[in-house]
Coordinates of C-alpha atoms in Angstrom, one line a residue:
Chain A
M1 CA 0.2 -0.2 -0.1
A2 CA 1.4 3.5 -1.5
I3 CA 0.7 6.1 1.3
L4 CA 1.4 9.5 -0.4
T5 CA 0.2 11.5 3.4
R6 CA 3.5 13.9 3.3
S7 CA 4.6 15.4 6.2
G8 CA 7.4 17.8 5.6
D9 CA 9.4 16.5 3.1
R10 CA 9.4 12.7 3.8
T11 CA 6.8 10.4 2.9
I12 CA 5.1 8.3 5.6
E13 CA 7.7 5.4 5.0
E14 CA 10.4 6.9 4.8
K15 CA 10.3 8.0 8.1
E16 CA 9.3 4.5 8.9
A17 CA 12.7 3.6 7.2
L18 CA 14.7 6.3 9.1
L19 CA 12.8 5.4 12.9
G20 CA 13.6 1.6 12.5
Y21 CA 17.3 2.7 11.6
A22 CA 17.4 4.9 14.2
L23 CA 16.4 2.4 16.9
I24 CA 18.4 -0.5 15.7
A25 CA 22.0 1.4 15.2
P26 CA 22.6 1.0 19.3
A27 CA 23.0 -2.5 19.1
L28 CA 23.9 -2.9 15.9
V29 CA 27.2 -1.0 16.7
L30 CA 28.0 -2.3 20.0
I31 CA 27.7 -5.9 17.9
A32 CA 30.3 -4.6 15.2
A33 CA 32.0 -2.9 17.7
V34 CA 32.7 -5.3 20.4
I35 CA 31.8 -8.8 18.4
L36 CA 32.2 -9.0 14.5
Y37 CA 35.4 -6.6 15.0
P38 CA 37.6 -8.7 17.5
V39 CA 36.1 -12.1 15.3
L40 CA 37.9 -10.7 12.6
Y41 CA 40.3 -9.0 14.7
N42 CA 41.1 -13.2 15.7
V43 CA 41.5 -14.5 12.5
Y44 CA 44.3 -12.1 12.5
L45 CA 45.4 -13.3 15.2
S46 CA 45.5 -16.7 14.6
F47 CA 48.2 -16.2 11.7
T48 CA 50.8 -13.9 13.9
I49 CA 52.9 -14.4 17.3
V50 CA 51.2 -11.9 19.4
P51 CA 53.9 -10.0 21.8
L52 CA 53.9 -9.8 25.7
N53 CA 54.5 -6.1 24.7
P54 CA 50.9 -4.5 23.6
N55 CA 52.5 -1.6 22.1
E56 CA 54.4 -4.3 20.0
S57 CA 53.0 -5.2 16.9
P58 CA 52.0 -8.8 15.8
Q59 CA 54.4 -10.4 13.5
W60 CA 52.6 -12.2 10.7
I61 CA 53.6 -16.2 9.9
G62 CA 51.3 -17.3 8.2
L63 CA 49.1 -20.6 8.3
E64 CA 52.5 -21.7 11.0
H65 CA 50.4 -22.1 14.6
Y66 CA 47.5 -24.1 11.6
S67 CA 50.9 -26.6 11.1
T68 CA 51.8 -26.8 14.4
L69 CA 48.6 -27.8 15.4
L70 CA 47.5 -30.7 12.8
G71 CA 50.8 -32.3 13.8
S72 CA 49.4 -32.0 17.6
S73 CA 48.0 -35.1 19.7
Q74 CA 47.7 -32.5 22.4
F75 CA 44.9 -30.8 19.9
W76 CA 44.5 -34.0 18.5
G77 CA 42.9 -35.8 21.7
A78 CA 41.4 -32.5 22.5
L79 CA 39.4 -32.3 19.6
W80 CA 38.1 -36.0 20.3
T81 CA 37.4 -34.8 24.2
T82 CA 35.1 -32.4 22.5
V83 CA 32.9 -34.2 20.2
V84 CA 32.8 -37.0 23.2
F85 CA 31.4 -35.0 25.5
T86 CA 29.3 -32.5 23.2
F87 CA 27.8 -35.7 21.5
F88 CA 27.2 -37.6 25.1
S89 CA 26.4 -34.3 27.0
T90 CA 23.4 -33.4 24.6
T91 CA 22.4 -36.7 23.9
L92 CA 21.9 -37.2 27.4
A93 CA 20.2 -33.3 28.5
T94 CA 17.8 -33.6 25.6
L95 CA 16.4 -37.2 26.6
G96 CA 16.1 -36.5 30.1
G97 CA 13.7 -33.3 29.0
L98 CA 12.3 -35.7 26.7
G99 CA 10.9 -38.0 29.6
T100 CA 10.5 -35.6 31.9
A101 CA 7.8 -33.7 29.7
L102 CA 6.2 -37.0 28.7
L103 CA 6.4 -37.7 32.5
F104 CA 4.6 -34.2 33.0
N105 CA 2.1 -34.1 30.5
R106 CA -0.8 -35.4 32.2
A107 CA -2.5 -32.5 35.3
F108 CA -1.4 -33.7 39.2
R109 CA -1.6 -31.6 41.8
G110 CA 1.3 -28.8 42.3
R111 CA 2.2 -29.0 38.6
R112 CA 3.2 -25.3 38.6
Y113 CA 5.4 -26.4 41.4
V114 CA 7.0 -29.0 40.5
R115 CA 7.7 -27.5 37.5
G116 CA 9.0 -24.3 38.8
L117 CA 11.2 -27.3 40.5
V118 CA 13.2 -28.6 37.7
L119 CA 14.5 -25.3 36.1
L120 CA 16.1 -25.2 39.4
P121 CA 19.3 -26.7 38.2
Y122 CA 19.4 -24.6 35.0
V123 CA 18.6 -21.7 36.6
A124 CA 20.8 -21.9 39.6
P125 CA 24.2 -19.9 39.0
L126 CA 26.9 -22.4 37.7
I127 CA 29.3 -21.4 40.7
S128 CA 27.1 -22.8 43.3
V129 CA 26.2 -25.6 41.1
A130 CA 30.1 -26.2 40.0
F131 CA 30.9 -26.4 43.7
V132 CA 27.9 -28.9 45.0
W133 CA 29.5 -31.1 42.7
R134 CA 32.7 -30.7 43.6
F135 CA 31.7 -31.0 46.9
M136 CA 29.8 -34.0 46.7
L137 CA 32.1 -35.7 44.5
D138 CA 34.9 -35.5 47.2
P139 CA 37.3 -38.4 47.3
L140 CA 37.8 -38.3 51.5
Y141 CA 34.3 -36.8 52.6
G142 CA 32.2 -36.7 49.7
I143 CA 28.5 -38.2 49.3
V144 CA 29.1 -39.9 46.1
P145 CA 31.6 -41.3 46.5
Y146 CA 30.6 -42.5 50.6
I147 CA 26.9 -44.0 48.7
G148 CA 28.5 -45.7 45.1
S149 CA 32.2 -46.9 46.2
D150 CA 31.7 -47.7 50.5
L151 CA 27.6 -48.8 50.0
L152 CA 27.3 -50.0 46.9
G153 CA 31.0 -50.8 45.4
L154 CA 30.4 -50.0 41.9
Y155 CA 34.2 -48.6 41.9
D156 CA 37.4 -48.3 43.9
G157 CA 36.5 -46.0 46.8
N158 CA 40.3 -44.9 46.3
V159 CA 39.2 -43.0 43.2
D160 CA 38.9 -39.1 42.9
L161 CA 36.1 -39.7 40.1
L162 CA 37.1 -35.5 39.1
S163 CA 40.5 -35.8 38.5
N164 CA 41.0 -39.5 37.4
G165 CA 41.7 -39.5 34.4
D166 CA 39.3 -42.3 32.9
T167 CA 36.3 -41.2 35.0
A168 CA 36.1 -37.2 35.2
L169 CA 34.7 -37.0 31.2
W170 CA 31.8 -38.4 32.1
S171 CA 31.7 -37.1 35.7
V172 CA 31.3 -33.6 33.8
V173 CA 29.0 -35.2 30.7
F174 CA 26.8 -36.3 33.8
I175 CA 26.4 -33.2 35.8
D176 CA 26.5 -31.3 32.3
A177 CA 22.8 -32.9 31.5
W178 CA 21.5 -32.8 34.6
R179 CA 22.3 -29.2 34.9
Y180 CA 20.7 -28.5 31.4
F181 CA 17.9 -31.5 30.8
P182 CA 15.4 -28.6 32.3
F183 CA 15.8 -26.8 29.2
A184 CA 14.9 -29.4 26.8
F185 CA 12.4 -30.3 29.3
L186 CA 11.2 -26.6 29.5
M187 CA 11.3 -26.0 25.2
L188 CA 9.6 -29.5 24.8
I189 CA 7.0 -29.9 27.7
A190 CA 4.9 -27.2 25.3
R191 CA 5.3 -28.7 22.2
V192 CA 4.1 -32.1 23.7
Q193 CA 0.9 -30.8 25.7
A194 CA -0.1 -29.0 22.2
I195 CA -0.1 -32.5 20.8
P196 CA -4.0 -33.1 20.1
S197 CA -5.4 -35.6 22.6
D198 CA -7.3 -37.8 20.2
M199 CA -4.7 -38.6 18.2
Y200 CA -4.0 -40.6 20.9
E201 CA -7.9 -41.7 21.3
A202 CA -7.9 -43.2 17.6
A203 CA -5.0 -44.9 18.4
K204 CA -6.1 -46.5 21.5
I205 CA -9.2 -47.2 19.3
D206 CA -7.1 -49.3 17.0
G207 CA -5.5 -51.3 19.6
A208 CA -1.9 -49.4 19.4
S209 CA 0.5 -50.1 22.5
K210 CA 1.9 -46.9 24.6
F211 CA 5.0 -47.8 22.7
A212 CA 3.9 -47.5 19.6
Q213 CA 1.3 -44.4 19.5
F214 CA 5.0 -43.0 21.2
K215 CA 6.9 -43.7 17.8
D216 CA 3.9 -43.0 15.7
I217 CA 2.6 -40.4 17.3
T218 CA 4.4 -38.6 19.3
L219 CA 8.0 -38.8 18.0
P220 CA 7.2 -36.9 14.4
E221 CA 5.0 -34.8 16.0
L222 CA 8.1 -34.1 18.0
K223 CA 10.6 -34.6 15.7
Y224 CA 11.9 -30.4 14.8
I225 CA 11.4 -29.1 18.4
L226 CA 13.5 -31.8 19.4
A227 CA 16.1 -31.2 16.5
T228 CA 15.8 -27.7 17.6
V229 CA 17.0 -28.5 21.2
F230 CA 19.2 -30.9 20.1
L231 CA 21.2 -28.1 17.9
L232 CA 21.2 -25.6 20.0
R233 CA 22.5 -27.6 23.5
W234 CA 25.7 -29.4 20.7
I235 CA 26.3 -25.3 19.7
W236 CA 25.8 -24.6 23.5
N237 CA 28.5 -27.6 24.8
F238 CA 30.6 -27.1 22.1
N239 CA 31.4 -24.2 23.4
K240 CA 31.9 -24.8 26.7
F241 CA 35.0 -23.6 28.7
A242 CA 33.7 -22.4 32.3
D243 CA 31.3 -25.4 33.6
I244 CA 34.0 -27.8 33.0
W245 CA 37.0 -26.0 34.1
L246 CA 35.2 -25.0 37.8
L247 CA 34.3 -29.2 37.8
T248 CA 37.9 -30.6 36.8
R249 CA 40.9 -29.9 35.4
R250 CA 41.7 -33.4 33.7
V251 CA 39.0 -32.5 30.7
E252 CA 40.5 -30.8 27.9
T253 CA 38.3 -30.0 25.5
L254 CA 39.2 -27.4 22.3
P255 CA 38.2 -24.3 24.6
I256 CA 40.0 -25.6 27.6
Y257 CA 43.2 -26.5 25.4
A258 CA 42.7 -22.4 24.1
Y259 CA 42.8 -20.7 27.3
K260 CA 45.6 -22.5 28.8
V261 CA 47.7 -22.0 25.2
A262 CA 46.5 -18.0 26.0
F263 CA 46.3 -17.5 29.0
A264 CA 49.0 -20.3 31.1
N265 CA 51.2 -20.2 28.3
Y266 CA 50.7 -16.9 26.7
Q267 CA 50.6 -17.9 23.3
H268 CA 47.4 -15.2 22.0
G269 CA 48.1 -16.3 18.5
Q270 CA 48.0 -20.4 19.2
A271 CA 45.3 -20.0 21.2
A272 CA 44.0 -17.4 18.2
A273 CA 44.1 -20.0 16.4
I274 CA 42.9 -23.0 18.3
S275 CA 40.1 -21.0 18.6
M276 CA 39.1 -20.4 14.5
V277 CA 39.5 -24.1 14.0
L278 CA 37.2 -24.3 16.9
F279 CA 34.9 -22.2 15.3
L280 CA 35.1 -23.8 11.4
A281 CA 34.1 -27.2 13.1
L282 CA 30.9 -26.0 14.4
I283 CA 30.1 -24.9 11.2
V284 CA 30.6 -27.5 9.7
F285 CA 28.8 -29.9 12.2
V286 CA 26.2 -27.1 12.5
L287 CA 25.6 -26.7 8.7
G288 CA 25.9 -31.0 8.4
Y289 CA 23.3 -31.6 10.6
V290 CA 20.9 -28.4 9.1
A291 CA 21.1 -30.7 5.9
W292 CA 20.6 -34.0 6.9
A293 CA 17.7 -32.9 9.8
L294 CA 16.1 -29.9 9.2
D295 CA 14.7 -28.5 6.9
W296 CA 14.9 -24.7 6.8
Chain B
M1 CA -27.6 -44.5 39.7
S2 CA -29.8 -43.1 42.3
T3 CA -29.8 -39.4 42.4
K4 CA -28.0 -38.9 46.0
Q5 CA -25.2 -41.0 43.7
S6 CA -25.4 -38.9 41.4
T7 CA -25.4 -35.7 42.8
Y8 CA -22.9 -37.1 45.0
R9 CA -20.3 -37.6 41.9
H10 CA -21.3 -34.2 41.2
V11 CA -20.2 -32.8 44.0
V12 CA -16.9 -34.3 44.0
D13 CA -15.9 -33.6 40.2
S14 CA -16.6 -30.0 41.3
F15 CA -13.9 -30.6 44.4
K16 CA -11.2 -31.6 42.0
N17 CA -12.1 -29.9 38.6
A18 CA -11.8 -26.5 40.8
L19 CA -8.4 -27.5 42.5
G20 CA -7.0 -28.8 38.8
V21 CA -6.9 -32.8 39.8
G22 CA -10.0 -34.0 37.6
E23 CA -8.3 -35.2 34.5
A24 CA -6.0 -37.1 36.3
T25 CA -7.9 -39.5 38.3
I26 CA -10.9 -40.3 35.6
E27 CA -9.0 -42.9 33.0
T28 CA -5.7 -44.0 35.0
S29 CA -4.9 -47.3 36.9
L30 CA -4.1 -47.2 40.3
F31 CA -0.5 -49.3 39.4
E32 CA 0.0 -45.6 36.4
R33 CA -0.9 -43.7 39.9
V34 CA 1.7 -45.8 42.2
V35 CA 4.8 -44.8 38.9
F36 CA 3.9 -42.0 37.8
Y37 CA 4.6 -40.8 41.8
L38 CA 7.7 -42.5 41.9
A39 CA 9.3 -41.3 38.7
M40 CA 8.1 -38.0 39.6
G41 CA 10.1 -38.5 43.1
L42 CA 12.8 -39.8 41.8
T43 CA 12.9 -37.0 39.2
L44 CA 12.4 -34.2 41.6
L45 CA 15.5 -36.2 44.4
V46 CA 18.3 -36.2 41.3
T47 CA 16.9 -32.9 41.1
L48 CA 17.3 -30.8 43.9
F49 CA 19.5 -33.1 45.8
P50 CA 22.7 -31.3 45.4
F51 CA 20.8 -27.8 46.5
Y52 CA 19.6 -29.9 49.8
Y53 CA 22.8 -31.4 50.2
M54 CA 24.5 -27.8 49.6
T55 CA 22.1 -26.1 52.3
V56 CA 22.5 -28.8 54.5
A57 CA 26.5 -28.4 54.3
S58 CA 26.4 -25.0 55.0
L59 CA 24.8 -26.0 58.6
L60 CA 26.9 -28.8 59.7
P61 CA 29.4 -27.6 62.0
E62 CA 33.0 -28.5 60.9
S63 CA 33.1 -32.0 63.1
T64 CA 30.5 -33.2 61.2
L65 CA 31.2 -32.1 58.0
Y66 CA 34.0 -34.1 57.8
T67 CA 33.3 -37.4 58.9
L68 CA 31.8 -40.2 57.4
P69 CA 28.4 -41.6 56.5
P70 CA 27.9 -37.6 55.2
T71 CA 25.2 -36.2 57.7
L72 CA 22.0 -36.4 55.6
I73 CA 19.8 -34.7 59.1
P74 CA 21.4 -32.4 60.5
T75 CA 20.9 -33.0 64.3
E76 CA 23.1 -29.9 65.4
I77 CA 23.4 -26.9 63.1
T78 CA 25.8 -24.2 63.2
F79 CA 26.1 -20.3 61.7
E80 CA 29.3 -20.0 61.9
H81 CA 30.3 -20.7 58.0
Y82 CA 27.8 -17.7 57.9
R83 CA 29.9 -15.4 59.9
T84 CA 32.7 -16.4 58.1
V85 CA 31.3 -15.0 54.8
F86 CA 30.3 -12.2 56.2
G87 CA 33.0 -11.3 58.1
P88 CA 35.9 -9.9 56.4
E89 CA 39.1 -11.9 57.8
T90 CA 39.0 -14.8 55.0
F91 CA 37.4 -13.2 51.9
P92 CA 35.5 -10.3 51.4
F93 CA 32.7 -11.7 50.3
I94 CA 30.5 -8.6 50.4
T95 CA 32.5 -7.1 47.7
Y96 CA 32.2 -10.3 45.7
F97 CA 28.4 -10.0 45.7
K98 CA 28.2 -6.0 45.7
N99 CA 30.5 -6.4 42.3
S100 CA 28.7 -8.9 40.7
F101 CA 24.7 -7.0 41.7
I102 CA 25.9 -3.9 40.9
V103 CA 27.4 -5.2 36.8
S104 CA 24.7 -7.6 36.2
V105 CA 21.7 -5.1 37.1
V106 CA 23.8 -2.3 34.7
T107 CA 24.6 -5.0 32.0
A108 CA 20.7 -6.0 32.4
G109 CA 18.6 -2.6 32.3
A110 CA 21.2 -1.2 29.5
S111 CA 20.6 -4.5 27.7
V112 CA 17.0 -4.6 28.1
V113 CA 16.8 -1.1 27.0
I114 CA 19.1 -1.2 23.9
A115 CA 17.3 -4.5 22.9
T116 CA 13.7 -3.0 22.7
F117 CA 14.2 -0.7 20.4
G118 CA 16.4 -2.5 18.1
A119 CA 13.7 -5.4 18.5
Y120 CA 11.1 -3.2 17.7
S121 CA 13.0 -1.7 14.7
F122 CA 13.5 -5.3 13.8
A123 CA 9.6 -6.6 14.4
R124 CA 7.9 -3.8 12.4
L125 CA 9.3 -1.1 10.8
D126 CA 10.2 -1.6 7.4
Y127 CA 14.2 -0.7 5.9
R128 CA 16.4 -2.1 3.0
G129 CA 18.8 -4.6 5.5
R130 CA 16.3 -5.0 8.0
G131 CA 15.9 -9.2 7.1
I132 CA 20.0 -8.9 6.5
F133 CA 20.4 -7.5 10.4
S134 CA 18.0 -9.8 12.2
R135 CA 19.4 -12.7 10.5
G136 CA 23.4 -11.8 11.1
V137 CA 22.4 -10.3 14.9
L138 CA 21.0 -14.6 15.2
M139 CA 24.4 -15.7 13.6
V140 CA 26.5 -13.2 16.5
Y141 CA 24.3 -15.7 18.9
M142 CA 26.2 -18.6 18.1
F143 CA 29.7 -17.1 18.9
S144 CA 31.4 -18.5 21.7
G145 CA 32.8 -16.4 24.8
I146 CA 36.4 -18.8 23.7
L147 CA 36.4 -17.2 19.9
L148 CA 36.3 -13.6 21.8
V149 CA 38.7 -14.4 24.4
V150 CA 41.6 -13.7 22.6
P151 CA 40.7 -10.8 20.5
M152 CA 38.8 -9.0 24.0
F153 CA 41.5 -9.4 25.9
Q154 CA 43.3 -7.1 24.0
V155 CA 41.5 -5.0 22.9
I156 CA 41.2 -3.9 26.4
V157 CA 44.4 -3.7 27.6
W158 CA 45.0 -1.7 24.6
L159 CA 41.9 0.6 26.3
G160 CA 43.2 0.3 29.6
F161 CA 40.0 -1.2 31.3
V162 CA 42.2 -4.6 32.1
D163 CA 41.1 -5.6 36.1
S164 CA 38.0 -2.8 36.0
L165 CA 34.5 -3.8 36.1
A166 CA 34.1 -1.7 32.9
S167 CA 35.6 -4.2 31.1
L168 CA 32.9 -6.5 32.4
F169 CA 30.2 -4.9 31.4
I170 CA 30.8 -3.6 27.7
T171 CA 31.2 -7.5 27.2
Y172 CA 28.6 -9.3 29.1
L173 CA 27.0 -6.6 27.4
V174 CA 27.5 -7.1 23.5
Q175 CA 27.2 -10.9 24.8
T176 CA 23.8 -10.0 25.8
L177 CA 22.7 -7.9 23.1
P178 CA 21.7 -11.1 20.7
V179 CA 19.7 -13.6 23.0
S180 CA 17.7 -9.6 24.7
L181 CA 17.0 -8.5 20.5
Y182 CA 16.1 -12.1 19.9
M183 CA 13.3 -12.5 22.8
L184 CA 12.1 -9.3 22.2
G185 CA 11.6 -9.3 18.8
N186 CA 9.7 -12.6 18.9
Y187 CA 7.3 -11.0 21.2
F188 CA 7.1 -8.1 19.3
R189 CA 6.1 -10.0 16.2
S190 CA 3.0 -11.8 18.9
I191 CA 1.5 -8.7 19.3
P192 CA -1.5 -8.3 17.1
E193 CA 0.1 -5.3 14.9
E194 CA -3.3 -4.1 13.8
I195 CA -3.7 -3.2 17.1
E196 CA -0.8 -0.3 16.7
E197 CA -2.0 0.6 13.1
A198 CA -5.2 1.3 14.6
A199 CA -3.7 4.1 17.4
I200 CA -1.7 5.0 14.4
M201 CA -4.4 6.0 13.0
D202 CA -6.5 7.6 15.5
G203 CA -3.1 10.5 15.3
Y204 CA -0.3 8.5 17.0
S205 CA 3.1 8.7 16.2
R206 CA 5.3 5.5 16.3
L207 CA 7.2 6.6 19.3
E208 CA 4.0 6.9 20.9
V209 CA 2.7 3.5 20.2
I210 CA 6.0 2.2 21.6
F211 CA 5.8 4.1 24.5
K212 CA 1.9 4.0 25.1
I213 CA 1.2 0.5 23.5
T214 CA 3.8 -1.7 22.9
L215 CA 6.3 -1.8 25.8
P216 CA 2.7 -1.9 28.4
L217 CA 1.6 -4.8 26.1
S218 CA 5.3 -6.2 26.4
A219 CA 6.0 -5.8 30.0
P220 CA 6.5 -10.1 30.7
A221 CA 8.6 -10.6 27.8
I222 CA 10.8 -7.2 29.3
V223 CA 10.7 -9.1 32.9
A224 CA 12.1 -11.9 31.3
V225 CA 14.6 -10.9 29.2
F226 CA 15.7 -8.6 31.9
F227 CA 16.1 -11.7 34.5
F228 CA 18.4 -13.8 31.7
T229 CA 20.8 -11.0 31.3
F230 CA 21.3 -10.7 34.6
M231 CA 21.8 -14.7 34.7
I232 CA 24.2 -14.9 31.9
A233 CA 26.3 -11.8 33.6
W234 CA 25.6 -13.2 37.6
N235 CA 27.1 -15.9 36.5
E236 CA 30.1 -15.2 33.5
Y237 CA 33.0 -16.6 34.4
L238 CA 35.5 -16.9 31.2
F239 CA 35.9 -13.2 30.3
A240 CA 36.2 -11.9 34.3
S241 CA 38.2 -14.6 34.8
I242 CA 41.6 -13.1 32.3
F243 CA 40.3 -9.5 32.6
L244 CA 40.0 -9.2 36.5
Q245 CA 42.6 -9.3 38.6
S246 CA 42.5 -7.3 42.0
Q247 CA 40.3 -8.8 44.7
S248 CA 39.1 -5.3 45.1
V249 CA 36.8 -5.8 41.6
F250 CA 36.5 -9.6 41.3
T251 CA 32.7 -10.4 40.9
L252 CA 31.3 -14.1 42.9
P253 CA 32.0 -16.8 40.4
I254 CA 35.4 -15.5 40.6
G255 CA 35.6 -14.4 44.0
I256 CA 34.4 -18.4 45.5
E257 CA 37.0 -20.2 42.8
A258 CA 40.2 -18.4 44.6
L259 CA 38.6 -19.2 48.4
S260 CA 38.8 -22.8 47.2
S261 CA 42.0 -22.5 45.5
S262 CA 43.6 -21.1 47.9
F263 CA 42.1 -22.8 50.8
R264 CA 41.8 -26.8 51.6
Q265 CA 38.9 -28.3 53.4
V266 CA 36.9 -25.1 53.6
W267 CA 33.4 -26.6 51.9
G268 CA 31.3 -25.2 54.7
Q269 CA 32.5 -21.8 54.0
I270 CA 32.1 -22.3 49.6
M271 CA 28.2 -23.7 50.4
A272 CA 27.5 -21.3 52.6
A273 CA 29.1 -18.7 49.9
S274 CA 27.7 -20.7 47.0
L275 CA 23.8 -20.9 48.8
L276 CA 24.3 -17.0 49.1
T277 CA 25.0 -16.5 45.5
S278 CA 22.0 -18.4 44.0
I279 CA 19.4 -16.7 46.9
P280 CA 18.9 -13.8 43.8
L281 CA 18.7 -15.3 41.1
I282 CA 16.6 -18.3 42.9
V283 CA 13.8 -15.4 44.8
M284 CA 13.5 -13.8 41.3
F285 CA 12.4 -16.8 39.8
T286 CA 10.1 -17.7 42.2
Y287 CA 8.2 -14.6 41.9
L288 CA 8.6 -14.4 38.0
E289 CA 8.1 -17.9 36.8
K290 CA 5.1 -17.9 35.1
F291 CA 6.8 -14.7 32.8
M292 CA 10.5 -17.1 32.7
V293 CA 8.6 -19.5 31.2
E294 CA 7.3 -18.0 28.6
G295 CA 10.2 -15.9 28.1
L296 CA 12.3 -19.1 27.4
T297 CA 9.5 -19.8 24.8
F298 CA 10.1 -16.5 22.7
G299 CA 13.4 -17.4 22.6
A300 CA 16.1 -20.5 23.8
V301 CA 19.0 -18.8 26.3
E302 CA 22.4 -19.8 26.3
G303 CA 23.3 -21.5 28.6

């Protein structure tokens, strides 16, 4: 619809557009200055040696950092740890959320309160959550080793679950899934409740079992949202730093490797290259996943 | 069925409906109900146990805290750990709390204001480049902190902001802006456009429409966005750990981490500090739960 009314020298459409630019400008300027510029600067830094003295300029070395990474077993190990951590924590959190959403998809007394309580791990501060788990897993006085080892005899009591190389990764995977399953639950519960109940009525009349109902009605109805939840959690878990770092120093994912290289070894150029590889690996995964799972 | 019985059923049903327990009792067998309550109990146990244990451990005297079997139901409680946390001798918890609070409130406030206007622009106004801007913001949403940490450190050093809360404020503001823009944009699009068009017909300007109609209608979403940006800033560890050096500017995550690495066996104090750190978020969440859940469905918040 063309609006020809003039007020001043500009049409209403022009004024709307100008207002649009004016309103978005502060956000765009900030994002460009504090995100886009640093990201591009990071690309540049990854080709340089960054001197400790901030007044000296970085020294261009081309692809050297990248070739160092390709030949480093520590790098490949960290990449593998990242993939294992991300895959299992994402899958567990998504399944946990799905299970809880299906379980709570019915009317019962106090449902609102129960739902609020289930969100607590996701809402509580990371620092508190990380430290209570560290205390609960403490090899001397922790309640988890007491139950798991002393009472149930599941493993040898001298093993410190968070600093033992074999168990640290799985402890972190479990704690991460515990913290983030409420996110999946929240995203899924709305969709679960929106499935029309007459679909189940019809299936019941046809004599479909609970499992058949789940496979043929629930899963197809939730396919899109499940795929989205999995993707979002994958992106965030792939980049995860603080959750792992605060729990243990024995799990070295790529973000942690980059952090150590940057701020323990002060090799900022090398660290920039690691974060670039992390980013590229994530982009490749996301594009492949989207092409495979979602019809965008 | 006699009249008496049907009257009785009617009364029972209306009470059940009034209490919100009507549906569950209609078709489910006793067995199903038992399984359901067991599963719910287990879910709640797994979810809540760490918080219960945090509370118990913060109240146990040292003598029972470090004994086996671990104490689940305290017979003797003490507020000694809390006294230590609030006392200035061991570590300046109040300073950390204040720093975290200032950074989080300022970040959340600024993020909400800037994002409200930006999101309105995306959602309602028509101009060239709008699509690219809004998709670009979604892309930025995917950048990780670790990708920014090296260049941001260089920039912050160059600006001379190292070891100041200003460095965190800038970083957090920009990290929360994409989330806020996305959530508010989705919310604004859900408000029927006809309401605003009617107001424009009545002679309101766009800005008047925003302030008198859109903002009041969006109060729940704005509250939710404030809470989520506050939560992101309250939790942030990565940037704080590299920008901050002196105790006087530490935020809670850095401060508590420093306490744990410089002393051995201070679990009582750490649990007390952890609980106190959780309180602002849990109080806000309890009061605003309805808005929070609504807000989350308008945009996934990184975590």
